[in-house]
Short mmCIF file of N, CA, C and O in Angstrom, two decimals:
data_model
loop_
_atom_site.label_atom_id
_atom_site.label_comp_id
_atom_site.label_asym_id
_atom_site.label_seq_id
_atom_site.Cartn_x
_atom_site.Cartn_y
_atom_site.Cartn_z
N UNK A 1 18.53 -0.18 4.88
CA UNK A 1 17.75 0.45 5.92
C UNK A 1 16.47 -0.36 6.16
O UNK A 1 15.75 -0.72 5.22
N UNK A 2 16.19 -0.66 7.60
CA UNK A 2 14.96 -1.07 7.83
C UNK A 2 13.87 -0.21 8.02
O UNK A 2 14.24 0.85 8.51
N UNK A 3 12.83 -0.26 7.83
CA UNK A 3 11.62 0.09 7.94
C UNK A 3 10.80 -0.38 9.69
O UNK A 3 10.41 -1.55 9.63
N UNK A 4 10.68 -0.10 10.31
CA UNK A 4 9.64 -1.03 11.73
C UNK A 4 8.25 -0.47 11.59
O UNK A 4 8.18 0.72 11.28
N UNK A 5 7.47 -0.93 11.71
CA UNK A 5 5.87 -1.17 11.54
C UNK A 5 5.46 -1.26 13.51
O UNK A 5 5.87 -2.09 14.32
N UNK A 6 4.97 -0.64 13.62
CA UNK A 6 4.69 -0.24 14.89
C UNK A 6 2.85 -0.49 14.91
O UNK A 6 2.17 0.35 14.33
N UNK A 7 2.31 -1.45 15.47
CA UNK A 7 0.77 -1.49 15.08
C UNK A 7 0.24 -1.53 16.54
O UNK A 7 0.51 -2.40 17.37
N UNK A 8 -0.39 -0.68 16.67
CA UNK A 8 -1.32 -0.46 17.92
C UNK A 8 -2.53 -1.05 18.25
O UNK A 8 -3.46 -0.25 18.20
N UNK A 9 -2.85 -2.25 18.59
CA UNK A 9 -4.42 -2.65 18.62
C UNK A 9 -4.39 -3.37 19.68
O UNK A 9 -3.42 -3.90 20.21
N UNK A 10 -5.79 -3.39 20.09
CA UNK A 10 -5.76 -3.97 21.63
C UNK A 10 -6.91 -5.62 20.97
O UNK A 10 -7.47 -6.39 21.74
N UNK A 11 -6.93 -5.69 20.01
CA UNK A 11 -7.30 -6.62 19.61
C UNK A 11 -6.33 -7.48 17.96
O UNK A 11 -6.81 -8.26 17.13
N UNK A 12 -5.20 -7.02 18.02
CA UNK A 12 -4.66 -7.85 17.49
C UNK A 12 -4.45 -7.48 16.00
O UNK A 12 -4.95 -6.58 15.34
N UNK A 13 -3.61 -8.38 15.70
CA UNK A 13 -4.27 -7.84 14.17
C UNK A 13 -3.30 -9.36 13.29
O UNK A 13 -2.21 -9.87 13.58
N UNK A 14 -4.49 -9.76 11.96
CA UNK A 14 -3.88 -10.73 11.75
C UNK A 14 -3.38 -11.08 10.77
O UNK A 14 -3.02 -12.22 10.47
N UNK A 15 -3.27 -9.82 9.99
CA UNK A 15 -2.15 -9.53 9.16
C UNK A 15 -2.40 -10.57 7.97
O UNK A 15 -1.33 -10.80 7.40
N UNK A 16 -3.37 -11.22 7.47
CA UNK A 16 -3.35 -11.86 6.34
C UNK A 16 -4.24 -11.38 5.81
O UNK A 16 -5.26 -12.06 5.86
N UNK A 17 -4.33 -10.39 5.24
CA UNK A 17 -5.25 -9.64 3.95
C UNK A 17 -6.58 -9.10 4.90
O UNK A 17 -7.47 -8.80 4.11
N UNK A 18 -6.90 -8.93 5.95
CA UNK A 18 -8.22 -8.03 6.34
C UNK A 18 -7.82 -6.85 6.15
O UNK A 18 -6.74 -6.32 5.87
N UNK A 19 -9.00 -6.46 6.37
CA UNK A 19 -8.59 -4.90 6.12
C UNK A 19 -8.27 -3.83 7.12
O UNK A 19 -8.53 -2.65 6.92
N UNK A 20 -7.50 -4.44 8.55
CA UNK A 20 -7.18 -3.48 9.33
C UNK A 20 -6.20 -2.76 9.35
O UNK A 20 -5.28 -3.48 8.98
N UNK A 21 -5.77 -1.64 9.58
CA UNK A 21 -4.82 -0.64 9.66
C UNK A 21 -3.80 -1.44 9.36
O UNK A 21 -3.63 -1.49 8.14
N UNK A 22 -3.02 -2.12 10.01
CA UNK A 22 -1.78 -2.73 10.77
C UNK A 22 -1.35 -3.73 9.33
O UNK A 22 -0.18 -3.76 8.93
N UNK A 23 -2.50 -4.55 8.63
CA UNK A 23 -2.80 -5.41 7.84
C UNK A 23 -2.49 -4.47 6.65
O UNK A 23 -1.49 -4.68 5.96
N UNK A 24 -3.50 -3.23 6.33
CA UNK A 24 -3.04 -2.73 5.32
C UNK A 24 -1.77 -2.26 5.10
O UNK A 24 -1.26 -2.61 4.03
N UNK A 25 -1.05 -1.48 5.91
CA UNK A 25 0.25 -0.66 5.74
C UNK A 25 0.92 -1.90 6.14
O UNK A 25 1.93 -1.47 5.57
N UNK A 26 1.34 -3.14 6.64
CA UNK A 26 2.04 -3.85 6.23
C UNK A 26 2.31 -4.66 4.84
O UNK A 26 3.35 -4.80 4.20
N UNK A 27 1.09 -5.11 4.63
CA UNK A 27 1.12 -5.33 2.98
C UNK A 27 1.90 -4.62 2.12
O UNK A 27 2.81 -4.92 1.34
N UNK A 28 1.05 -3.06 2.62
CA UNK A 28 1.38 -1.92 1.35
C UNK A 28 3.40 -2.07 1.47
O UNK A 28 4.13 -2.46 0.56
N UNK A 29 3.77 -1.68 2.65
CA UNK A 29 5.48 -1.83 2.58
C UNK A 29 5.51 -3.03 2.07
O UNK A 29 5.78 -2.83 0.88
N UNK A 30 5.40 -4.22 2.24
CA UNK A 30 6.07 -5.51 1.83
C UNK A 30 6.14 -5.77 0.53
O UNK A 30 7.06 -6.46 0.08
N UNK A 31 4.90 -5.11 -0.44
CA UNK A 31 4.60 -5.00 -1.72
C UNK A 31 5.40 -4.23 -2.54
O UNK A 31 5.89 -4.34 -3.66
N UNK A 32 5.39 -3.24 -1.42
CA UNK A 32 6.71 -1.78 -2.18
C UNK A 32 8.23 -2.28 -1.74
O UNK A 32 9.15 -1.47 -1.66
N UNK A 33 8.36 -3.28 -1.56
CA UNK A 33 10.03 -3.04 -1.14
C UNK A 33 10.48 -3.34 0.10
O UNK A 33 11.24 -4.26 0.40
N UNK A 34 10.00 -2.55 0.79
CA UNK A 34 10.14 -2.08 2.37
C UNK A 34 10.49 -3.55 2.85
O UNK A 34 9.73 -4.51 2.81
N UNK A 35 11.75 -3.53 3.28
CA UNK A 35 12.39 -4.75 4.84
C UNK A 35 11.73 -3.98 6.02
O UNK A 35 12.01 -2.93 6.60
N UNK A 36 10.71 -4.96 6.16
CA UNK A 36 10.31 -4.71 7.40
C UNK A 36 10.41 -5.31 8.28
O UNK A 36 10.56 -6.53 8.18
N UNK A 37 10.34 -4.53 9.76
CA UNK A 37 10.12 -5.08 11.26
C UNK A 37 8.83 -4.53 11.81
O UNK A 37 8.45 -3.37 11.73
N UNK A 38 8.32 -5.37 12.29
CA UNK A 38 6.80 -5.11 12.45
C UNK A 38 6.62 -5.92 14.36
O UNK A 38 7.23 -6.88 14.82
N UNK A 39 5.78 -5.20 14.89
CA UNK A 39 5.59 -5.70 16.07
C UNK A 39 3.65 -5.14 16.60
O UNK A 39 3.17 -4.01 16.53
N UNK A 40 3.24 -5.93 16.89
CA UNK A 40 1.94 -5.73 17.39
C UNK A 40 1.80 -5.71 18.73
O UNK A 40 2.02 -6.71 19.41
N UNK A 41 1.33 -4.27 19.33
CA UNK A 41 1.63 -4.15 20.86
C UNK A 41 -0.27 -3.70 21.00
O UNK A 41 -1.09 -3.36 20.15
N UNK A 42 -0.37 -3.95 22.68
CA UNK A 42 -1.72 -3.33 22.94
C UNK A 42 -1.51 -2.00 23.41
O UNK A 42 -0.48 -1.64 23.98
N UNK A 43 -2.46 -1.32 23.19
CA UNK A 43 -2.52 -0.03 23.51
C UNK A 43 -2.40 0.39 25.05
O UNK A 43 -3.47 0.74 25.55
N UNK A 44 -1.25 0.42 25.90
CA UNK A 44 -0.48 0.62 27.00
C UNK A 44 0.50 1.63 26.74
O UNK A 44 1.24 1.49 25.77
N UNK A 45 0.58 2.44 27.33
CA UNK A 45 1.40 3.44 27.24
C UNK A 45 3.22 2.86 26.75
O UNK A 45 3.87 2.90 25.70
N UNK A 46 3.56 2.27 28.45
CA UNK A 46 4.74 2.02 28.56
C UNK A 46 4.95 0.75 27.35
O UNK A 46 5.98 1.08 26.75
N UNK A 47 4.69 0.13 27.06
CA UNK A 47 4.23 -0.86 26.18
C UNK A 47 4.99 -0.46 24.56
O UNK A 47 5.82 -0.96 23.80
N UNK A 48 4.36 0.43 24.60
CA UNK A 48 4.46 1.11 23.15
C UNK A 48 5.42 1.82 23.15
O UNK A 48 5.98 1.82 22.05
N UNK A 49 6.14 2.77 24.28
CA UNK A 49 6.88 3.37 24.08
C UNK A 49 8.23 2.62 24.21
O UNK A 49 9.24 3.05 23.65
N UNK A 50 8.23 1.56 24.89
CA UNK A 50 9.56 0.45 25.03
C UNK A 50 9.92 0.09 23.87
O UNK A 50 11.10 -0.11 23.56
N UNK A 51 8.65 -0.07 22.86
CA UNK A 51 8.62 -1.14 21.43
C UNK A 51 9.25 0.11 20.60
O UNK A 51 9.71 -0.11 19.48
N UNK A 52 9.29 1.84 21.32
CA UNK A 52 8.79 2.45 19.95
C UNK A 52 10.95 3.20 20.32
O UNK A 52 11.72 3.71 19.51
N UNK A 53 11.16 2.90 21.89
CA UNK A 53 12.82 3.31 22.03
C UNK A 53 13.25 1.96 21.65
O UNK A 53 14.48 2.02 21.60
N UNK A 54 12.84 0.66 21.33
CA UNK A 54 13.63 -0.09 20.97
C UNK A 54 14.15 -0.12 19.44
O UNK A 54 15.29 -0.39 19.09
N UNK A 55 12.87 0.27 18.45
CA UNK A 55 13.42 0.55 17.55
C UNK A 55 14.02 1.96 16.49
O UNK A 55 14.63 1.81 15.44
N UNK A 56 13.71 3.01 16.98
CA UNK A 56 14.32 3.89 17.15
C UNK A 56 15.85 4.06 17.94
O UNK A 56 16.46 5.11 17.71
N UNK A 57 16.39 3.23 18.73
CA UNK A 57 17.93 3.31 18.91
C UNK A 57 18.41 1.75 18.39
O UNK A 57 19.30 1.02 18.83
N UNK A 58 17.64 1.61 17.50
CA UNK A 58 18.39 0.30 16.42
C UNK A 58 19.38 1.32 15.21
O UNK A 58 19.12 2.37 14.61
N UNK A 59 20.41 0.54 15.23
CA UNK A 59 21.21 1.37 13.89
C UNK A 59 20.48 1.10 12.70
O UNK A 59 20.68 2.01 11.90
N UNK A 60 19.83 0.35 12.32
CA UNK A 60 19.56 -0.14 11.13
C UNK A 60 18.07 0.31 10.64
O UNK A 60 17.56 0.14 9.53
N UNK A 61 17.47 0.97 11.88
CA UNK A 61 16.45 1.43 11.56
C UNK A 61 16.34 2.49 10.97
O UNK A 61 16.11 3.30 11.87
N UNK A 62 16.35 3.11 9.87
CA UNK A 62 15.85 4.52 9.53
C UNK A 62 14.30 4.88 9.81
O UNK A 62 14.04 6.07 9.97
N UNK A 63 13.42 4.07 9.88
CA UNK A 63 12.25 4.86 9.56
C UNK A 63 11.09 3.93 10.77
O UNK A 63 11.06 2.71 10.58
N UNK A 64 10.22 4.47 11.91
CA UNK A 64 9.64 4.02 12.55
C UNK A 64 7.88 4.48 12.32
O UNK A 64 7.57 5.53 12.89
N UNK A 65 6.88 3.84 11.63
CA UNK A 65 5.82 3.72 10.98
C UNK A 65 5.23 3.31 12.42
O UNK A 65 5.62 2.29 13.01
N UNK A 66 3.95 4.47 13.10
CA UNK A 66 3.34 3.83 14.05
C UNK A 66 2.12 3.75 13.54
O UNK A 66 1.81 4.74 12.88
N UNK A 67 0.98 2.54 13.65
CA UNK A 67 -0.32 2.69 12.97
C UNK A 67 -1.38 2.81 14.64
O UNK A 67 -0.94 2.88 15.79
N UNK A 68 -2.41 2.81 14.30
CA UNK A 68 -3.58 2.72 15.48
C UNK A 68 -5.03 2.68 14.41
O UNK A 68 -5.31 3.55 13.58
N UNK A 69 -5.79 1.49 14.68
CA UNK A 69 -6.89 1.85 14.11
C UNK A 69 -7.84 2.91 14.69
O UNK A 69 -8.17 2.82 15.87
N UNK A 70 -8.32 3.97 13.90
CA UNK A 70 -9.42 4.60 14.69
C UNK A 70 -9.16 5.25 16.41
O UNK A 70 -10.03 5.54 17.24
N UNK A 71 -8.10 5.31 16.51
CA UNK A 71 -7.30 5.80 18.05
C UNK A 71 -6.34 6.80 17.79
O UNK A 71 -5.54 6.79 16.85
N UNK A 72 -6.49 8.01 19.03
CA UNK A 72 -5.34 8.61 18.81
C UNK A 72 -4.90 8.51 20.32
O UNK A 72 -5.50 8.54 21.40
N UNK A 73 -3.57 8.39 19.92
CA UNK A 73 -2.63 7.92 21.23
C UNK A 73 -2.23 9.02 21.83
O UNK A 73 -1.01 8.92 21.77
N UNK A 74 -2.57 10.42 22.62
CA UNK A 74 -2.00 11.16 23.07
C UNK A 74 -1.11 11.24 23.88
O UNK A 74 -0.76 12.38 24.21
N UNK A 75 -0.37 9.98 24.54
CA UNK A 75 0.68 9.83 25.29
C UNK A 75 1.68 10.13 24.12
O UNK A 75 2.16 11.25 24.31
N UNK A 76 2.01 9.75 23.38
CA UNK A 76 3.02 10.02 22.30
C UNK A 76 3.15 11.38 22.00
O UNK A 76 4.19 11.61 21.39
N UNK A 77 2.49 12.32 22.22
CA UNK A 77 2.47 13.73 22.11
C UNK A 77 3.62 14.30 22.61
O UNK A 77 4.55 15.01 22.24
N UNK A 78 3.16 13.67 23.68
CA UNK A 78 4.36 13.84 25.15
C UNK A 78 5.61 12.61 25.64
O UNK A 78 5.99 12.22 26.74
N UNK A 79 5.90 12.34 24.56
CA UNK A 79 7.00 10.95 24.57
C UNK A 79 8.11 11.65 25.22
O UNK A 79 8.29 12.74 24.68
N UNK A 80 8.80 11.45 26.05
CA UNK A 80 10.11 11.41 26.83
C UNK A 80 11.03 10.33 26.60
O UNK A 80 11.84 10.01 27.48
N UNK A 81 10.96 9.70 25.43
CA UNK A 81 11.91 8.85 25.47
C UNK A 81 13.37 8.51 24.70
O UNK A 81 14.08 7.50 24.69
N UNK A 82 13.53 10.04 23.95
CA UNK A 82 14.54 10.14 23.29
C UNK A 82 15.54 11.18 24.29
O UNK A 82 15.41 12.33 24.70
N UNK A 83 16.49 10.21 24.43
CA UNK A 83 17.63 10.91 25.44
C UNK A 83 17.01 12.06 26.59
O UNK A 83 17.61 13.03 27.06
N UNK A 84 15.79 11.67 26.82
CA UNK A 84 15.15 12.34 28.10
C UNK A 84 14.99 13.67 27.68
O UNK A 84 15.25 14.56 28.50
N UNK A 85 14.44 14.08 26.10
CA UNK A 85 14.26 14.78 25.62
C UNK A 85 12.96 14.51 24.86
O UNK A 85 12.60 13.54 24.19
N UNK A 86 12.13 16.15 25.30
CA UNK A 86 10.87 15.25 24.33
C UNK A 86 11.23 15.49 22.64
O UNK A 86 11.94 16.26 22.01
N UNK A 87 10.47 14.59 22.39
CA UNK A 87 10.71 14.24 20.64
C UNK A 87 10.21 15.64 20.25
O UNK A 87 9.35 16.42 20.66
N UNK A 88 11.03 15.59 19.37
CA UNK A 88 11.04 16.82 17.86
C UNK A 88 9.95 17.08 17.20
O UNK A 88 10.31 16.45 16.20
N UNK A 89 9.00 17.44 16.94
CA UNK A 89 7.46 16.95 16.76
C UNK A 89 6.77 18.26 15.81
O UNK A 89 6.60 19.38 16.30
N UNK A 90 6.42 17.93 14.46
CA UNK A 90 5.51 18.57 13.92
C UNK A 90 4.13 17.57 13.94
O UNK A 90 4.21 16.35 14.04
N UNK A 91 2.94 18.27 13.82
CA UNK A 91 1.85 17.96 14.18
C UNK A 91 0.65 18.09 12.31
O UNK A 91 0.32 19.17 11.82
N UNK A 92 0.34 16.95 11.82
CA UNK A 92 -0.60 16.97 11.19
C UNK A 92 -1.83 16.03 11.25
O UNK A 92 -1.78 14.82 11.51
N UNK A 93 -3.30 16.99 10.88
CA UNK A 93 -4.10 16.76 11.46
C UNK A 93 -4.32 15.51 12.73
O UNK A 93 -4.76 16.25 13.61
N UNK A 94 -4.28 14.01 13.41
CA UNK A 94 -3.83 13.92 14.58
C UNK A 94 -2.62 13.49 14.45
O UNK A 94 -2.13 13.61 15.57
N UNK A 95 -1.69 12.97 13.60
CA UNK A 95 -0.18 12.55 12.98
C UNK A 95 0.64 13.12 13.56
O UNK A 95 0.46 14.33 13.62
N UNK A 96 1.74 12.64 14.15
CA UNK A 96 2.98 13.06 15.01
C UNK A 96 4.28 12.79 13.96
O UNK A 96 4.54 11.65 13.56
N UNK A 97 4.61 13.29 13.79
CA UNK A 97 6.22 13.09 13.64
C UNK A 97 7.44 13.62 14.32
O UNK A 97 7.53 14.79 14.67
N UNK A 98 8.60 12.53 14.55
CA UNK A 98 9.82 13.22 14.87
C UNK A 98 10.69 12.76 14.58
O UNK A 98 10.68 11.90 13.69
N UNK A 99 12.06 13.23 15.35
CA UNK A 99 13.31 12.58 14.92
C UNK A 99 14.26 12.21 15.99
O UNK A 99 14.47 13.12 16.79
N UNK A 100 14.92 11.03 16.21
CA UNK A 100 15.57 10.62 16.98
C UNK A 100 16.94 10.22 16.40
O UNK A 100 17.22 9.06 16.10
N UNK A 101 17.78 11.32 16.27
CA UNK A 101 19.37 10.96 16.13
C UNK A 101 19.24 10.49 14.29
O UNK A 101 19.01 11.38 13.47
N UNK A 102 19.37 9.32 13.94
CA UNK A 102 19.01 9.00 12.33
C UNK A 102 18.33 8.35 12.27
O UNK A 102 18.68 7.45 11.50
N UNK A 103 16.50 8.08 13.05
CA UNK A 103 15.15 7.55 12.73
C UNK A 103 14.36 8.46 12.64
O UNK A 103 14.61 9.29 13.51
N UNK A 104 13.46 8.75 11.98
CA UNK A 104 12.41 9.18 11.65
C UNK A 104 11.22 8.31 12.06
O UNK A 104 11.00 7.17 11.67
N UNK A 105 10.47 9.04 12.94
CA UNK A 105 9.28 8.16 13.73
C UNK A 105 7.95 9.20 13.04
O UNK A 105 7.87 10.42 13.15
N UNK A 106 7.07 8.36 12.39
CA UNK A 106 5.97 8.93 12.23
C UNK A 106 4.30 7.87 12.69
O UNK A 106 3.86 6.84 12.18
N UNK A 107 3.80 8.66 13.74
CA UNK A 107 2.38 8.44 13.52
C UNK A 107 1.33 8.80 12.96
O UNK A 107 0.87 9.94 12.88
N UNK A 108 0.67 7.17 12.29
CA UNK A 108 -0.43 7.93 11.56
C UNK A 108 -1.91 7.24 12.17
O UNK A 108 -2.33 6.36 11.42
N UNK A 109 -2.79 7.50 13.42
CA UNK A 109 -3.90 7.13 13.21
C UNK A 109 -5.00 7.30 12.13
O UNK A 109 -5.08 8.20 11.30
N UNK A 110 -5.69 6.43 12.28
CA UNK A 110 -6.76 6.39 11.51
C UNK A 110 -7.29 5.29 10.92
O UNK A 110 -6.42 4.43 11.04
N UNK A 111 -8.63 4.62 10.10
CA UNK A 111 -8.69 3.90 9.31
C UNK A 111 -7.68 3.32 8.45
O UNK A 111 -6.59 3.87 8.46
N UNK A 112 -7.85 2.23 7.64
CA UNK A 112 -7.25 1.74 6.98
C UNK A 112 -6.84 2.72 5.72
O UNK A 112 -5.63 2.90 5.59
N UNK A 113 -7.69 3.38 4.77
CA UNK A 113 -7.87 4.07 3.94
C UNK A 113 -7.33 5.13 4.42
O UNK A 113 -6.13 5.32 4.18
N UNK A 114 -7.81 5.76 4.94
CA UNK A 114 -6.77 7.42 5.79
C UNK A 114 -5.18 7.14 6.34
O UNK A 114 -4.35 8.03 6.50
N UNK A 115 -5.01 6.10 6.52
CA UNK A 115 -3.39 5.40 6.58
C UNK A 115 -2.76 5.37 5.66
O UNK A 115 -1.67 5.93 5.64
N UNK A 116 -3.19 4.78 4.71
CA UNK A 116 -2.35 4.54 3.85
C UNK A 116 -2.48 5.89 2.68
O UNK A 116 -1.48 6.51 2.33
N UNK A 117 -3.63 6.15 2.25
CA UNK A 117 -3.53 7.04 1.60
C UNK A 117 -2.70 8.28 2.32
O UNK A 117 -1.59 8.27 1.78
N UNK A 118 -2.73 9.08 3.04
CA UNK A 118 -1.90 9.77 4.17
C UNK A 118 -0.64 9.48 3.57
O UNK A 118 -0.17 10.05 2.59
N UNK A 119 0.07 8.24 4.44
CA UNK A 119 1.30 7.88 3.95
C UNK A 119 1.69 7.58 2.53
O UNK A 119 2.92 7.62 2.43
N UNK A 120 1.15 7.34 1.53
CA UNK A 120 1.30 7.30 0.11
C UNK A 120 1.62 9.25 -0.30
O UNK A 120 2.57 9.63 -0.98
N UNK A 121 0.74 10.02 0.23
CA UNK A 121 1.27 11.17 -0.34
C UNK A 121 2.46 12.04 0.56
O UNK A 121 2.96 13.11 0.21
N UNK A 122 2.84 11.18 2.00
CA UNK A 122 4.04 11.58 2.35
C UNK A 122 5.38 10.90 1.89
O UNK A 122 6.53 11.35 2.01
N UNK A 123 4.86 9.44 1.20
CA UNK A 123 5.75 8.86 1.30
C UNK A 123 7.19 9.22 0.46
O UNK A 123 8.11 8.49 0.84
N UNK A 124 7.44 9.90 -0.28
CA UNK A 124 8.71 10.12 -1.41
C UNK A 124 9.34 11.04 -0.63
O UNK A 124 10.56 10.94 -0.58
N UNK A 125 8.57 12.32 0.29
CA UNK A 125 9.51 13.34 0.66
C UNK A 125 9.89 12.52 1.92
O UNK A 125 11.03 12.60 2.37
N UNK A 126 8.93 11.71 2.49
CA UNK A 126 9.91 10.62 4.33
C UNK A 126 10.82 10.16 3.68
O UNK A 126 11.81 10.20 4.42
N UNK A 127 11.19 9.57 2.33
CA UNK A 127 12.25 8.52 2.14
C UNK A 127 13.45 9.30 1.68
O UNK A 127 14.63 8.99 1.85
N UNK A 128 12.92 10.47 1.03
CA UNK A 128 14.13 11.27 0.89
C UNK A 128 14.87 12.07 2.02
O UNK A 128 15.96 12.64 2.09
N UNK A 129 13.33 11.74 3.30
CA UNK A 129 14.52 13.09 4.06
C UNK A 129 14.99 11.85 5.18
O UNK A 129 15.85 12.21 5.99
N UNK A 130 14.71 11.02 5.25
CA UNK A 130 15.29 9.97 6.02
C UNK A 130 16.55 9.49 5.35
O UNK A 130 17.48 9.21 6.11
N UNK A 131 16.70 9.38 4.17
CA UNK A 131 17.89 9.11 3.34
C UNK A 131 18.77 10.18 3.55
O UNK A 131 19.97 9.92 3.66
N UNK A 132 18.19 11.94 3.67
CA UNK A 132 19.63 12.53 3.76
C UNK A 132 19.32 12.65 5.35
O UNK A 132 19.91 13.71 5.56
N UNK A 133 18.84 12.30 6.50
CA UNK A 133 19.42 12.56 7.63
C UNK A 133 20.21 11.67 7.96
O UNK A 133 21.16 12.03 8.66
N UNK A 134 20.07 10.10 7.54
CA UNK A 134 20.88 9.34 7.96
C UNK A 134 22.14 9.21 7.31
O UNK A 134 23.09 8.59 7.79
N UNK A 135 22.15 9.94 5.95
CA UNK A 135 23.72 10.24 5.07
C UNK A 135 24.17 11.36 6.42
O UNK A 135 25.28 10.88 6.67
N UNK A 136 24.04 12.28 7.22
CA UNK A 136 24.46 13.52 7.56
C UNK A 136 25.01 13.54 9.10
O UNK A 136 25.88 14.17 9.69
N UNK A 137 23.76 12.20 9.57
CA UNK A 137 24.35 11.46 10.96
C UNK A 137 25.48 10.83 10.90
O UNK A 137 26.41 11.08 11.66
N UNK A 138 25.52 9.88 9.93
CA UNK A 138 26.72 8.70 9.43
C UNK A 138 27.87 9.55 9.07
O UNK A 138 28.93 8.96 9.29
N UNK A 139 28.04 10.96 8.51
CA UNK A 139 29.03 11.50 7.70
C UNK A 139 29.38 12.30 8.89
O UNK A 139 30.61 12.44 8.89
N UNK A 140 28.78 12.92 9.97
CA UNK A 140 29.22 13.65 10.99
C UNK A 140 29.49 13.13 12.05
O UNK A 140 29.80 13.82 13.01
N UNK A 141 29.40 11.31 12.14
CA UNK A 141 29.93 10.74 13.38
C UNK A 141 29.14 11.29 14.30
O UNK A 141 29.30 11.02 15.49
#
C-alpha cells in the first residue's frame, strides 16, 4: 500500500530537513516505513482537488495525507469529487477526514509540530482501519 503526501504551500516546500509542515511529515513517513507519493501543489482550489481525485482513485493508494502550513482549506469541506458525492467527513478540531471507496483521505492543517504530533496519536487506529477497509473493498469486489 502506498501512502500520498499531499502538501499545500503556495511557497513551496523543500523538503530537505527545514522545518515546514510538508518537510516534517514527509521525513516522519519515510523514516517510519511509509512508500510514499508526495506532490507539492499551490493553494488553488481546482489544483488540489485534481492532485487529491488523482490519488484517491489510484488502486494502490490506501491512505491520502493532506498537509497545509498554518492554513485551513475550507474548499475541502465541501469536496465534490468522489463519484459526485460529497466526501464522508468527520470533523476534528480544523482536520477533515474521509473515505473514498478503499482510500482514506485525511487533512491535517497546522504547524509543523501540531501535524505531526496530531498524526502520531492518530496514526495506529488510520493504519488499522485503512488496512481493514481495504481487506473488505478487495474481499467484496
Amino acid at each position: 500500500m502506498e501512502t500520498a503526501l499531499i502538501i499545500v504551500s503556495d511557497n513551496g516546500c523543500t523538503c530537505n530537513g527545514n522545518q515546514d509542515t510538508g518537510s516534517v511529515m514527509l521525513t516522519y513517513l519515510i523514516d517510519s516505513g511509509y512508500n510514499v507519493l508526495c506532490k507539492i501543489v499551490p493553494d488553488e482550489q481546482a489544483i488540489v482537488e485534481e492532485v487529491l481525485k488523482e490519488y484517491s482513485d489510484n488502486p494502490v493508494v490506501g491512505l491520502v495525507l493532506i498537509c497545509s502550513t498554518d492554513k485551513n482549506l475550507p474548499y475541502l469541506e465541501k469536496f465534490n469529487g468522489f463519484n459526485g458525492n460529497y466526501i464522508e467527513e468527520c470533523k476534528f478540531n480544523y482536520g477533515l477526514c474521509g473515505i473514498k471507496s478503499s482510500t482514506t483521505v485525511i487533512y491535517l492543517p497546522g504547524s509543523s509540530d501540531e501535524v505531526l504530533d496530531c498524526y502520531k496519536k492518530i496514526e495506529y487506529v488510520v493504519l488499522d482501519a485503512v488496512s481493514h477497509l481495504r481487506e473488505n473493498v478487495h474481499s467484496n469486489g
